[in-house]
Short mmCIF file of C-alpha atoms and ligand atoms in Angstrom, two decimals:
data_model
loop_
_atom_site.label_atom_id
_atom_site.label_comp_id
_atom_site.label_asym_id
_atom_site.label_seq_id
_atom_site.Cartn_x
_atom_site.Cartn_y
_atom_site.Cartn_z
CA MET A 603 -1.86 34.38 63.75
CA ILE A 604 -0.79 37.63 62.42
CA PRO A 605 -2.87 40.01 63.18
CA SER A 606 -2.55 38.58 66.81
CA PHE A 607 0.82 38.66 66.71
CA TRP A 608 1.59 42.14 65.67
CA ARG A 609 -1.47 43.37 68.23
CA LYS A 610 0.96 41.83 71.21
CA ILE A 611 4.30 42.65 69.69
CA ARG A 612 5.37 45.03 71.74
CA TYR A 613 4.76 43.13 74.73
CA ARG A 614 6.93 40.21 73.03
CA TYR A 615 9.96 42.77 71.51
CA ASN A 616 10.20 44.14 75.15
CA LEU A 617 9.35 42.02 78.26
CA THR A 618 6.48 44.64 79.39
CA GLY A 619 3.79 43.99 81.72
CA THR A 620 1.16 45.27 83.50
CA LYS A 621 0.96 46.76 87.19
CA CYS A 622 -2.09 47.01 89.15
CA GLU A 623 -1.56 49.93 91.15
CA ASN A 624 -4.23 49.05 93.53
CA CYS A 625 -2.33 46.10 95.21
CA GLY A 626 0.89 46.09 93.72
CA ARG A 627 0.35 43.19 91.67
CA ILE A 628 2.63 42.76 88.28
CA TYR A 629 1.56 40.69 85.53
CA HIS A 630 2.72 39.18 82.51
CA PRO A 631 1.05 38.82 79.64
CA PRO A 632 -0.59 42.44 80.33
CA ARG A 633 -3.84 42.20 81.58
CA ASN A 634 -6.78 44.71 81.85
CA ILE A 635 -8.31 43.72 84.81
CA CYS A 636 -6.07 42.45 87.92
CA PRO A 637 -7.43 39.15 88.94
CA GLU A 638 -6.90 40.07 92.93
CA CYS A 639 -8.94 43.26 92.57
CA ARG A 640 -11.18 43.10 89.61
CA ARG A 641 -13.24 46.25 89.26
CA LYS A 642 -10.73 48.18 91.86
CA SER A 643 -7.65 47.30 89.49
CA SER A 644 -5.54 50.29 88.36
CA ILE A 645 -3.37 49.09 85.89
CA THR A 646 -0.58 50.59 84.52
CA GLU A 647 2.28 49.25 82.12
CA VAL A 648 5.84 48.53 83.61
CA ASP A 649 9.07 47.13 82.72
CA LEU A 650 9.83 43.51 83.63
CA GLY A 651 13.79 43.25 83.71
CA ASP A 652 15.33 41.33 81.08
CA ARG A 653 17.23 39.32 84.12
CA GLY A 654 16.00 36.02 85.71
CA GLU A 655 16.42 32.44 86.80
CA LEU A 656 15.30 29.38 85.12
CA LEU A 657 12.51 28.00 87.46
CA THR A 658 12.13 24.45 85.17
CA TYR A 659 12.69 23.53 81.36
CA SER A 660 12.08 20.61 78.92
CA ILE A 661 14.06 19.90 76.08
CA VAL A 662 10.98 19.50 73.19
CA HIS A 663 11.52 16.25 70.57
CA ASP A 664 7.77 16.20 69.32
CA ALA A 665 7.13 19.90 68.37
CA PRO A 666 4.44 21.36 66.33
CA GLU A 667 4.71 21.71 62.38
CA SER A 668 5.73 25.77 62.45
CA PHE A 669 8.59 24.66 65.02
CA LYS A 670 10.19 21.00 63.79
CA LEU A 671 13.48 22.65 61.61
CA GLN A 672 14.40 23.85 65.68
CA ARG A 673 14.44 20.49 67.09
CA PRO A 674 15.43 19.60 69.68
CA TYR A 675 14.99 23.00 71.23
CA VAL A 676 14.95 24.19 75.18
CA ILE A 677 11.60 25.09 76.75
CA GLY A 678 11.93 27.33 80.17
CA LEU A 679 9.77 28.95 82.73
CA ILE A 680 11.73 32.07 83.82
CA LYS A 681 11.23 33.89 86.63
CA LEU A 682 12.50 37.83 86.32
CA GLU A 683 13.66 40.23 89.27
CA SER A 684 10.14 41.64 89.34
CA GLY A 685 8.98 38.11 90.27
CA VAL A 686 7.24 37.59 87.21
CA VAL A 687 7.33 34.64 85.68
CA VAL A 688 7.54 33.64 81.82
CA THR A 689 7.21 31.08 79.23
CA SER A 690 10.37 31.21 76.68
CA GLN A 691 13.03 29.21 74.77
CA ILE A 692 16.28 29.02 76.44
CA SER A 693 19.24 29.50 73.85
CA CYS A 694 21.89 27.12 74.75
CA LYS A 695 23.55 23.79 74.96
CA PRO A 696 21.09 20.88 77.14
CA SER A 697 24.31 19.96 78.98
CA GLU A 698 23.97 23.63 80.50
CA LEU A 699 21.00 23.54 81.88
CA ARG A 700 20.11 23.55 85.72
CA ILE A 701 17.15 24.96 87.61
CA GLY A 702 18.15 27.97 89.08
CA MET A 703 20.83 29.13 86.64
CA LYS A 704 20.88 32.47 85.75
CA VAL A 705 19.50 33.76 82.33
CA LYS A 706 18.85 36.90 80.46
CA ALA A 707 16.69 38.10 77.63
CA VAL A 708 17.74 38.39 74.16
CA PHE A 709 16.05 39.43 70.97
CA ARG A 710 15.60 36.15 68.62
CA LYS A 711 13.82 34.63 65.59
CA TYR A 712 11.49 32.17 66.55
CA GLY A 713 9.61 31.31 63.02
CA GLU A 714 8.30 32.58 60.00
CA ASP A 715 5.24 31.92 58.35
CA GLY A 716 5.78 30.21 54.80
CA GLU A 717 9.31 30.53 52.68
CA ASP A 718 8.86 34.42 51.75
CA GLY A 719 6.58 35.17 54.59
CA ILE A 720 6.55 37.07 57.81
CA ILE A 721 9.72 36.54 60.47
CA TYR A 722 8.29 36.30 64.04
CA TYR A 723 10.70 37.40 66.30
CA GLY A 724 10.60 37.54 70.20
CA THR A 725 12.34 37.17 73.45
CA LYS A 726 14.38 34.37 73.98
CA PHE A 727 16.83 33.43 77.11
CA VAL A 728 20.44 32.78 77.17
CA PRO A 729 23.08 31.74 80.22
CA CYS A 730 24.58 34.70 81.86
CA GLU A 731 26.88 35.10 84.87
CA GLU A 732 26.21 36.83 87.77
CA MET B 724 -31.83 20.27 94.43
CA ARG B 725 -33.04 16.67 93.20
CA LYS B 726 -31.10 13.29 93.81
CA VAL B 727 -29.74 12.35 90.27
CA ALA B 728 -29.23 8.51 89.58
CA ILE B 729 -27.16 7.00 86.76
CA ILE B 730 -29.39 4.23 85.03
CA GLY B 731 -27.16 3.43 81.76
CA VAL B 732 -23.99 3.17 80.47
CA GLY B 733 -22.62 2.31 77.04
CA MET B 734 -18.94 2.77 75.20
CA SER B 735 -17.28 2.62 72.29
CA ARG B 736 -13.77 0.89 71.88
CA PHE B 737 -11.30 3.40 72.25
CA GLY B 738 -8.61 3.30 69.54
CA GLU B 739 -7.62 4.17 66.09
CA LEU B 740 -11.02 3.47 64.63
CA TRP B 741 -10.26 3.89 61.04
CA ASP B 742 -13.28 2.06 59.66
CA LYS B 743 -15.85 4.10 62.00
CA SER B 744 -16.98 7.68 61.47
CA PHE B 745 -17.66 10.14 64.40
CA ARG B 746 -21.53 9.54 63.89
CA ASP B 747 -20.59 5.40 64.05
CA ILE B 748 -18.95 6.02 67.25
CA VAL B 749 -20.97 7.92 68.92
CA ILE B 750 -24.28 5.94 68.24
CA GLU B 751 -22.52 2.72 69.15
CA ALA B 752 -21.66 4.11 72.70
CA GLY B 753 -25.59 5.65 72.66
CA ILE B 754 -27.60 2.51 71.71
CA GLU B 755 -25.54 0.50 74.38
CA ALA B 756 -26.30 3.25 76.97
CA ILE B 757 -29.90 3.07 75.69
CA GLU B 758 -30.13 -0.91 76.10
CA ASP B 759 -28.44 -0.47 79.72
CA ALA B 760 -31.04 1.89 81.13
CA ASN B 761 -33.78 -0.34 79.70
CA LEU B 762 -34.99 2.88 77.67
CA GLU B 763 -36.86 2.94 74.21
CA GLY B 764 -34.96 6.22 73.48
CA LYS B 765 -38.08 8.60 73.09
CA GLU B 766 -38.25 9.47 76.92
CA ILE B 767 -34.69 11.05 76.38
CA GLU B 768 -35.36 14.84 77.13
CA ALA B 769 -32.21 16.70 76.47
CA MET B 770 -28.73 15.73 75.51
CA TYR B 771 -24.81 17.64 76.64
CA ILE B 772 -22.35 16.52 74.38
CA GLY B 773 -18.66 16.77 75.10
CA ASN B 774 -16.56 17.73 72.46
CA MET B 775 -13.13 19.30 72.12
CA SER B 776 -12.43 19.77 68.53
CA GLY B 777 -15.24 18.77 66.13
CA GLY B 778 -14.60 21.55 64.07
CA ARG B 779 -10.30 21.07 63.80
CA PHE B 780 -10.83 17.12 63.52
CA LEU B 781 -13.19 17.20 61.29
CA SER B 782 -14.17 20.73 60.28
CA GLN B 783 -17.76 19.79 61.54
CA GLU B 784 -19.31 22.02 63.83
CA HIS B 785 -22.87 21.74 65.10
CA ILE B 786 -22.36 18.65 66.43
CA SER B 787 -24.86 18.79 69.08
CA ALA B 788 -28.03 18.51 66.41
CA LEU B 789 -26.16 16.24 64.02
CA ILE B 790 -25.94 13.55 66.88
CA ALA B 791 -29.37 14.22 68.34
CA ASP B 792 -30.35 13.66 64.60
CA TYR B 793 -28.32 10.42 64.13
CA SER B 794 -29.71 9.26 67.22
CA GLY B 795 -33.32 9.22 66.06
CA LEU B 796 -34.13 11.84 67.82
CA ALA B 797 -34.31 14.67 65.22
CA SER B 798 -38.44 14.07 65.41
CA LEU B 799 -38.64 14.59 69.28
CA ASN B 800 -37.14 17.94 68.42
CA ILE B 801 -34.93 17.63 71.76
CA PRO B 802 -32.48 20.23 72.99
CA ALA B 803 -28.66 19.38 72.70
CA ILE B 804 -26.12 21.06 73.39
CA ARG B 805 -22.37 20.87 72.88
CA VAL B 806 -19.71 22.23 75.63
CA GLU B 807 -15.97 22.28 75.39
CA ALA B 808 -13.62 22.40 78.08
CA GLY B 809 -10.53 21.02 76.31
CA ASP B 810 -10.08 17.59 77.52
CA ALA B 811 -12.31 18.04 80.37
CA SER B 812 -15.50 18.33 77.89
CA GLY B 813 -16.76 15.28 79.20
CA GLY B 814 -16.76 16.41 82.71
CA VAL B 815 -18.18 19.29 81.94
CA ALA B 816 -21.03 17.57 79.81
CA LEU B 817 -21.84 15.49 82.89
CA LYS B 818 -22.00 18.72 85.26
CA GLU B 819 -24.40 20.74 83.17
CA ALA B 820 -26.58 17.28 82.50
CA TYR B 821 -26.73 16.58 86.21
CA ILE B 822 -27.80 20.19 87.03
CA SER B 823 -30.84 20.10 84.54
CA VAL B 824 -31.95 16.74 86.24
CA ALA B 825 -31.12 17.74 89.81
CA SER B 826 -32.84 21.14 88.80
CA GLY B 827 -36.09 19.42 88.15
CA ILE B 828 -36.29 20.93 84.76
CA HIS B 829 -35.41 17.33 83.30
CA ASP B 830 -36.29 13.84 83.90
CA ILE B 831 -33.99 11.56 81.53
CA VAL B 832 -30.88 13.19 80.05
CA VAL B 833 -28.00 12.17 78.30
CA ALA B 834 -24.60 12.91 78.78
CA ALA B 835 -21.84 12.07 75.93
CA GLY B 836 -18.50 12.53 75.31
CA VAL B 837 -17.12 11.94 71.63
CA GLU B 838 -13.84 12.71 69.55
CA LYS B 839 -12.89 11.27 65.94
CA VAL B 840 -9.07 12.03 65.77
CA THR B 841 -8.06 9.90 63.43
CA ASP B 842 -9.18 11.67 60.14
CA VAL B 843 -6.60 14.70 60.29
CA GLY B 844 -2.59 14.37 60.34
CA SER B 845 -1.93 16.68 63.20
CA ALA B 846 -3.85 15.71 65.84
CA MET B 847 -1.05 16.49 68.54
CA GLU B 848 -1.26 20.15 67.43
CA ILE B 849 -4.72 20.27 67.91
CA MET B 850 -4.47 18.96 71.74
CA ASP B 851 -2.20 21.86 71.99
CA SER B 852 -4.74 24.37 71.20
CA SER B 853 -5.46 23.65 75.27
CA ILE B 854 -2.58 25.54 75.81
CA ASP B 855 -2.44 29.43 75.95
CA GLN B 856 -1.40 29.64 72.37
CA GLU B 857 0.00 33.81 72.52
CA TRP B 858 1.82 33.03 75.35
CA GLU B 859 2.75 29.37 75.23
CA ALA B 860 2.30 28.06 72.29
CA PHE B 861 3.84 30.99 70.66
CA HIS B 862 7.41 30.65 72.20
CA GLY B 863 7.17 26.54 71.34
CA ALA B 864 5.55 25.14 74.51
CA THR B 865 3.29 22.45 73.73
CA LEU B 866 1.32 20.30 76.20
CA ALA B 867 3.82 17.39 76.74
CA SER B 868 6.42 20.17 77.50
CA LEU B 869 4.40 22.32 80.13
CA TYR B 870 3.97 18.87 81.62
CA ALA B 871 7.39 17.86 81.47
CA MET B 872 8.22 21.07 83.32
CA MET B 873 6.22 19.79 85.56
CA ALA B 874 7.97 16.71 86.09
CA ARG B 875 11.28 18.32 85.71
CA LEU B 876 10.48 20.20 88.71
CA HIS B 877 8.91 17.30 90.84
CA ILE B 878 11.82 15.44 90.53
CA HIS B 879 14.12 18.32 91.29
CA ASN B 880 12.48 19.11 94.42
CA TYR B 881 10.95 15.97 95.64
CA GLY B 882 13.45 12.94 94.72
CA SER B 883 11.05 11.31 92.65
CA SER B 884 12.28 9.65 89.29
CA GLU B 885 11.49 8.65 85.68
CA GLU B 886 11.22 5.29 87.00
CA ASP B 887 8.33 6.16 89.49
CA LEU B 888 6.64 8.03 86.34
CA ALA B 889 7.35 5.00 84.31
CA MET B 890 5.84 2.68 86.75
CA ILE B 891 2.34 4.65 86.23
CA SER B 892 2.45 3.90 82.52
CA VAL B 893 3.15 -0.06 83.52
CA LYS B 894 0.45 0.04 86.41
CA ASN B 895 -2.37 1.32 83.88
CA HIS B 896 -1.47 -0.94 81.03
CA LYS B 897 -1.39 -3.71 83.59
CA ASN B 898 -5.08 -2.64 84.42
CA ALA B 899 -6.09 -2.24 80.46
CA VAL B 900 -5.51 -5.72 79.91
CA ASN B 901 -9.07 -6.47 81.58
CA ASN B 902 -11.16 -3.95 79.67
CA PRO B 903 -12.71 -4.98 76.95
CA LYS B 904 -13.16 -1.31 75.51
CA ALA B 905 -9.09 -0.08 75.88
CA GLN B 906 -7.06 0.21 73.07
CA PHE B 907 -3.93 -1.58 74.68
CA ARG B 908 -5.00 -4.51 76.26
CA ARG B 909 -1.19 -6.06 76.75
CA GLU B 910 1.38 -5.41 79.80
CA ILE B 911 4.54 -3.85 79.54
CA GLY B 912 7.70 -3.41 81.44
CA ILE B 913 9.45 -0.35 82.78
CA GLU B 914 12.13 -0.66 80.27
CA THR B 915 9.59 -0.28 77.46
CA VAL B 916 8.40 3.15 78.84
CA LEU B 917 12.06 3.85 79.89
CA ASN B 918 13.60 3.39 76.82
CA SER B 919 10.86 4.65 74.46
CA PRO B 920 11.80 8.32 72.90
CA TYR B 921 11.42 11.54 74.56
CA VAL B 922 8.84 13.54 73.62
CA ALA B 923 9.80 16.32 76.12
CA GLU B 924 12.20 15.32 78.60
CA PRO B 925 11.73 13.75 80.71
CA LEU B 926 8.95 12.60 79.40
CA LYS B 927 8.95 10.08 76.70
CA VAL B 928 6.08 8.72 74.33
CA PHE B 929 5.15 5.81 76.98
CA ASP B 930 4.35 8.58 79.74
CA SER B 931 1.69 10.01 77.09
CA ALA B 932 -1.70 8.98 76.43
CA PRO B 933 -2.55 8.37 72.98
CA ILE B 934 -4.63 10.56 71.36
CA SER B 935 -7.84 8.19 70.30
CA ASP B 936 -10.98 7.95 68.66
CA GLY B 937 -13.75 7.13 70.95
CA SER B 938 -17.31 7.78 72.84
CA ALA B 939 -19.00 7.31 76.07
CA VAL B 940 -22.26 7.74 76.99
CA VAL B 941 -24.29 7.92 80.53
CA ILE B 942 -28.12 8.38 81.22
CA LEU B 943 -29.11 10.32 84.09
CA ALA B 944 -32.36 10.41 85.78
CA SER B 945 -34.00 11.70 88.89
CA GLU B 946 -34.32 9.36 91.47
CA ARG B 947 -38.14 8.69 91.30
CA VAL B 948 -37.58 7.80 87.42
CA ALA B 949 -34.48 5.91 87.97
CA ARG B 950 -36.25 3.48 90.13
CA LYS B 951 -38.61 2.49 87.63
CA HIS B 952 -35.74 1.59 84.94
CA THR B 953 -33.17 -0.10 87.44
CA ASP B 954 -32.66 -1.59 90.57
CA THR B 955 -29.16 -0.89 90.72
CA PRO B 956 -28.96 2.83 90.09
CA VAL B 957 -25.33 4.79 91.01
CA TYR B 958 -25.92 8.27 92.06
CA ILE B 959 -24.22 11.30 91.24
CA ASN B 960 -23.22 12.30 95.00
CA SER B 961 -21.40 15.62 93.57
CA VAL B 962 -19.95 17.02 90.33
CA VAL B 963 -18.02 19.92 90.59
CA GLN B 964 -16.31 22.02 88.06
CA SER B 965 -12.82 24.84 88.56
CA SER B 966 -11.12 26.48 86.79
CA ASP B 967 -7.60 28.37 87.27
CA TYR B 968 -5.09 30.28 85.44
CA LEU B 969 -4.68 28.97 81.39
CA ALA B 970 -1.29 29.72 81.21
CA VAL B 971 0.93 27.85 83.66
CA GLN B 972 3.58 30.67 84.10
CA ASN B 973 0.65 32.44 86.09
CA ARG B 974 0.22 29.91 88.41
CA GLU B 975 1.93 30.46 91.99
CA ASP B 976 3.47 27.17 92.03
CA ILE B 977 3.04 25.00 88.87
CA LEU B 978 3.13 21.74 91.12
CA GLU B 979 -0.53 22.88 92.60
CA MET B 980 -3.43 22.09 90.47
CA LYS B 981 -5.73 24.54 92.48
CA ALA B 982 -8.47 23.89 90.31
CA VAL B 983 -8.23 20.57 91.17
CA LYS B 984 -8.03 21.13 94.97
CA THR B 985 -10.58 23.52 94.82
CA ALA B 986 -13.20 21.08 92.87
CA THR B 987 -11.98 18.37 95.09
CA ARG B 988 -12.98 19.81 98.24
CA LYS B 989 -16.34 21.49 97.36
CA ALA B 990 -17.22 17.74 95.67
CA LEU B 991 -16.29 16.15 99.51
CA LYS B 992 -18.42 18.70 101.11
CA LEU B 993 -21.60 18.19 98.94
CA ALA B 994 -21.26 14.54 99.03
CA LYS B 995 -20.97 14.64 102.72
CA CYS B 996 -18.06 12.88 103.02
CA GLU B 997 -14.19 12.53 103.07
CA LEU B 998 -11.38 11.33 100.94
CA LYS B 999 -11.11 8.09 102.92
CA ASP B 1000 -14.76 6.73 101.73
CA ILE B 1001 -13.52 6.79 98.25
CA ASP B 1002 -12.86 3.31 97.30
CA VAL B 1003 -11.74 3.58 93.75
CA PHE B 1004 -11.00 6.51 91.45
CA GLU B 1005 -10.19 7.19 87.47
CA MET B 1006 -7.85 9.72 87.59
CA HIS B 1007 -6.95 12.11 84.20
CA ASP B 1008 -3.41 10.80 83.39
CA SER B 1009 -2.69 12.24 80.06
CA PHE B 1010 1.15 12.13 81.25
CA THR B 1011 2.18 9.96 83.79
CA ILE B 1012 2.94 13.29 85.64
CA THR B 1013 -0.33 14.46 85.60
CA GLU B 1014 -1.55 11.02 87.21
CA LEU B 1015 1.22 11.76 90.12
CA LEU B 1016 0.36 15.35 90.49
CA LEU B 1017 -3.02 14.13 90.79
CA TYR B 1018 -2.34 12.07 94.02
CA GLU B 1019 -0.93 14.97 95.46
CA ASN B 1020 -3.70 17.63 94.36
CA VAL B 1021 -7.03 15.55 95.25
CA GLY B 1022 -4.87 14.68 98.38
CA LEU B 1023 -4.31 10.96 98.36
CA ALA B 1024 -0.49 11.90 99.13
CA GLU B 1025 1.34 14.91 101.05
CA LYS B 1026 2.64 17.21 98.41
CA GLY B 1027 5.95 16.28 97.11
CA ARG B 1028 5.31 12.43 98.32
CA GLY B 1029 2.94 11.33 95.06
CA HIS B 1030 5.65 8.84 93.83
CA GLU B 1031 5.37 7.19 97.29
CA LEU B 1032 1.90 5.57 96.12
CA VAL B 1033 3.08 4.22 93.27
CA ARG B 1034 6.41 2.91 95.23
CA ASP B 1035 4.13 1.28 97.86
CA GLY B 1036 1.75 -0.40 95.17
CA ARG B 1037 -1.39 1.47 97.22
CA VAL B 1038 -2.72 2.96 94.09
CA GLU B 1039 -1.97 -0.25 92.11
CA ILE B 1040 -6.12 -2.55 91.48
CA ASP B 1041 -5.37 -4.64 94.53
CA GLY B 1042 -3.99 -1.53 96.75
CA GLU B 1043 -5.95 0.35 99.12
CA LYS B 1044 -6.45 3.29 96.95
CA PRO B 1045 -7.14 1.98 93.34
CA VAL B 1046 -6.37 4.36 90.73
CA ASN B 1047 -7.53 3.97 87.06
CA PRO B 1048 -8.46 0.19 87.34
CA SER B 1049 -9.72 0.77 83.62
CA GLY B 1050 -6.70 1.40 82.36
CA GLY B 1051 -6.78 5.29 82.21
CA LEU B 1052 -6.05 8.02 79.71
CA LYS B 1053 -2.83 5.94 78.81
CA ALA B 1054 -3.91 2.15 78.32
CA CYS B 1055 -7.88 2.82 77.88
CA GLY B 1056 -7.47 5.25 75.62
CA HIS B 1057 -8.06 9.12 75.55
CA ALA B 1058 -10.45 10.15 73.24
CA VAL B 1059 -9.89 13.69 74.57
CA GLY B 1060 -13.98 14.87 74.85
CA ALA B 1061 -15.36 11.51 75.69
CA THR B 1062 -12.73 10.86 78.43
CA GLY B 1063 -14.67 12.68 81.36
CA ILE B 1064 -17.99 10.72 80.44
CA ARG B 1065 -15.70 7.32 80.04
CA GLN B 1066 -14.39 7.45 83.69
CA ILE B 1067 -17.91 7.66 84.74
CA GLY B 1068 -18.90 5.01 83.02
CA GLU B 1069 -16.23 3.11 84.41
CA ILE B 1070 -16.92 4.13 88.28
CA VAL B 1071 -20.44 2.98 87.16
CA LEU B 1072 -19.33 -0.26 86.22
CA GLN B 1073 -17.22 -0.57 89.32
CA LEU B 1074 -19.93 0.35 91.83
CA ARG B 1075 -22.84 -1.58 90.39
CA GLY B 1076 -20.13 -4.69 90.21
CA ASP B 1077 -20.38 -5.03 86.63
CA ALA B 1078 -16.61 -4.66 86.02
CA GLY B 1079 -15.94 -8.10 85.44
CA LYS B 1080 -11.82 -9.17 85.68
CA ARG B 1081 -11.12 -5.20 86.93
CA GLN B 1082 -13.65 -5.46 89.47
CA VAL B 1083 -12.77 -4.09 92.78
CA ASP B 1084 -14.55 -3.70 96.06
CA ALA B 1085 -16.23 -0.82 96.30
CA GLU B 1086 -19.20 1.86 97.85
CA LYS B 1087 -18.03 5.13 96.32
CA GLY B 1088 -15.59 6.31 93.42
CA MET B 1089 -13.89 9.69 92.32
CA ALA B 1090 -13.56 10.68 88.86
CA VAL B 1091 -11.19 13.42 88.36
CA ASN B 1092 -11.13 14.97 84.49
CA ILE B 1093 -8.85 17.80 83.69
CA GLY B 1094 -8.38 20.29 80.48
CA GLY B 1095 -5.06 20.89 79.44
CA THR B 1096 -2.72 21.44 81.89
CA GLY B 1097 -5.30 21.84 84.50
CA ALA B 1098 -7.28 25.22 84.12
CA THR B 1099 -10.25 22.96 84.17
CA ALA B 1100 -11.10 20.72 86.65
CA VAL B 1101 -14.60 18.68 87.08
CA VAL B 1102 -14.33 16.02 90.19
CA SER B 1103 -17.30 14.07 90.42
CA ILE B 1104 -17.97 12.06 93.57
CA LEU B 1105 -20.69 8.54 92.57
CA GLY B 1106 -22.29 6.27 95.23
CA ARG B 1107 -24.31 3.18 95.42
ZN1 ZN C 2407 -4.50 44.10 92.31
#
């Protein structure tokens, strides 16, 4: 987990995706090849913005070992203003959740490896009013 | 391409087989299939084995050679190939076995699926390895939670309910009562499902298939060779595999399973038939919402109307389009890599008239096996 975490760290800390200059499509996670253009792909990095709306969500009760302490937690699919959809945790009370609610990205802790191990950070979302 | 028939079917029991090893369960199914096909064993020219995670469940890789060896075929030095596509591994093994016979390379081959999960405590986490580890699992998503998000959206958009989903579990439990190989052979009421604890809201324990031990084996033969061994061959009219974006977030519409749609369309075309010609279905109910979405993506129901099939009883065993007469993954058991072959075994028994008390009247059947959240789909059409 550790090497793969560090390799992708800038995409976790900032909501950055890739844009295909050939067709204009934007993807997250970043890709080396555009699934529409393939050989004609022309990939550049693009900022995805930090605001979006909640497409759907679930409150997770049965969690893997590394997430057990956080149970229950909310996982959601968020459609960002750029049109890109990301999977992320939502930090809020379950009673606040509704499909279509506006959310914004914040920088939060995700977990750690063992008692004195590395702490993982990444993007979570919180409700925001327009 | 030659016509290919299934001439033998074998299955272990599905469930928590504490007293049996990986080798025991695959051999149990294999022996039953060889007896059913009326073979000695030495006629087998190759083996294709679906297995999701021998490495993580048992720390045993290289299971292809192991299974050929313990099947008593080591002295024949035949090729044995393990294939992996999450819980669609079995379906993909069937497809590879089919190609090897249809192409004329082999005359008789084994397509098997096997999984032994109860030797480890973290079976759920291993199942979760079929989702995108870097961009889904990293954030705490689980396989169940991804399906739960689909369920939430379906309920929100189309007015389906947790009760509709629960009724799919109730149906599959009812069907499993008459399946001697099934893990849970008892009827349950809707309250049992609705009162079970949440796994990932709105999905509950009883919306979720168990993770089981089990094995299933089918024996494929060319049409000419099949006739020598059986009077009741069941033909593989088509078997098609498709793929989709691995992570749910990258799909244009998360309630559309494009791999399933594509594989179904191609399988029907190759089998030269329409959906209305299919009399019985085995569908991948890893969660109740999975079965509901398969109704829609296979085309039994229009988009957003899958729950109407449940309410009308059309997918019950005595309904117009029976789905999962075996009890499905929920009640027959979900032995991961074995499931795709187990579904084929059920369709063969149904078409031969060997399904006992769960027999339906059928000329053609379809099996839909999917991996993870649907990034792999295998659709097979069998006929008499
Ligand atoms: Zn492009």
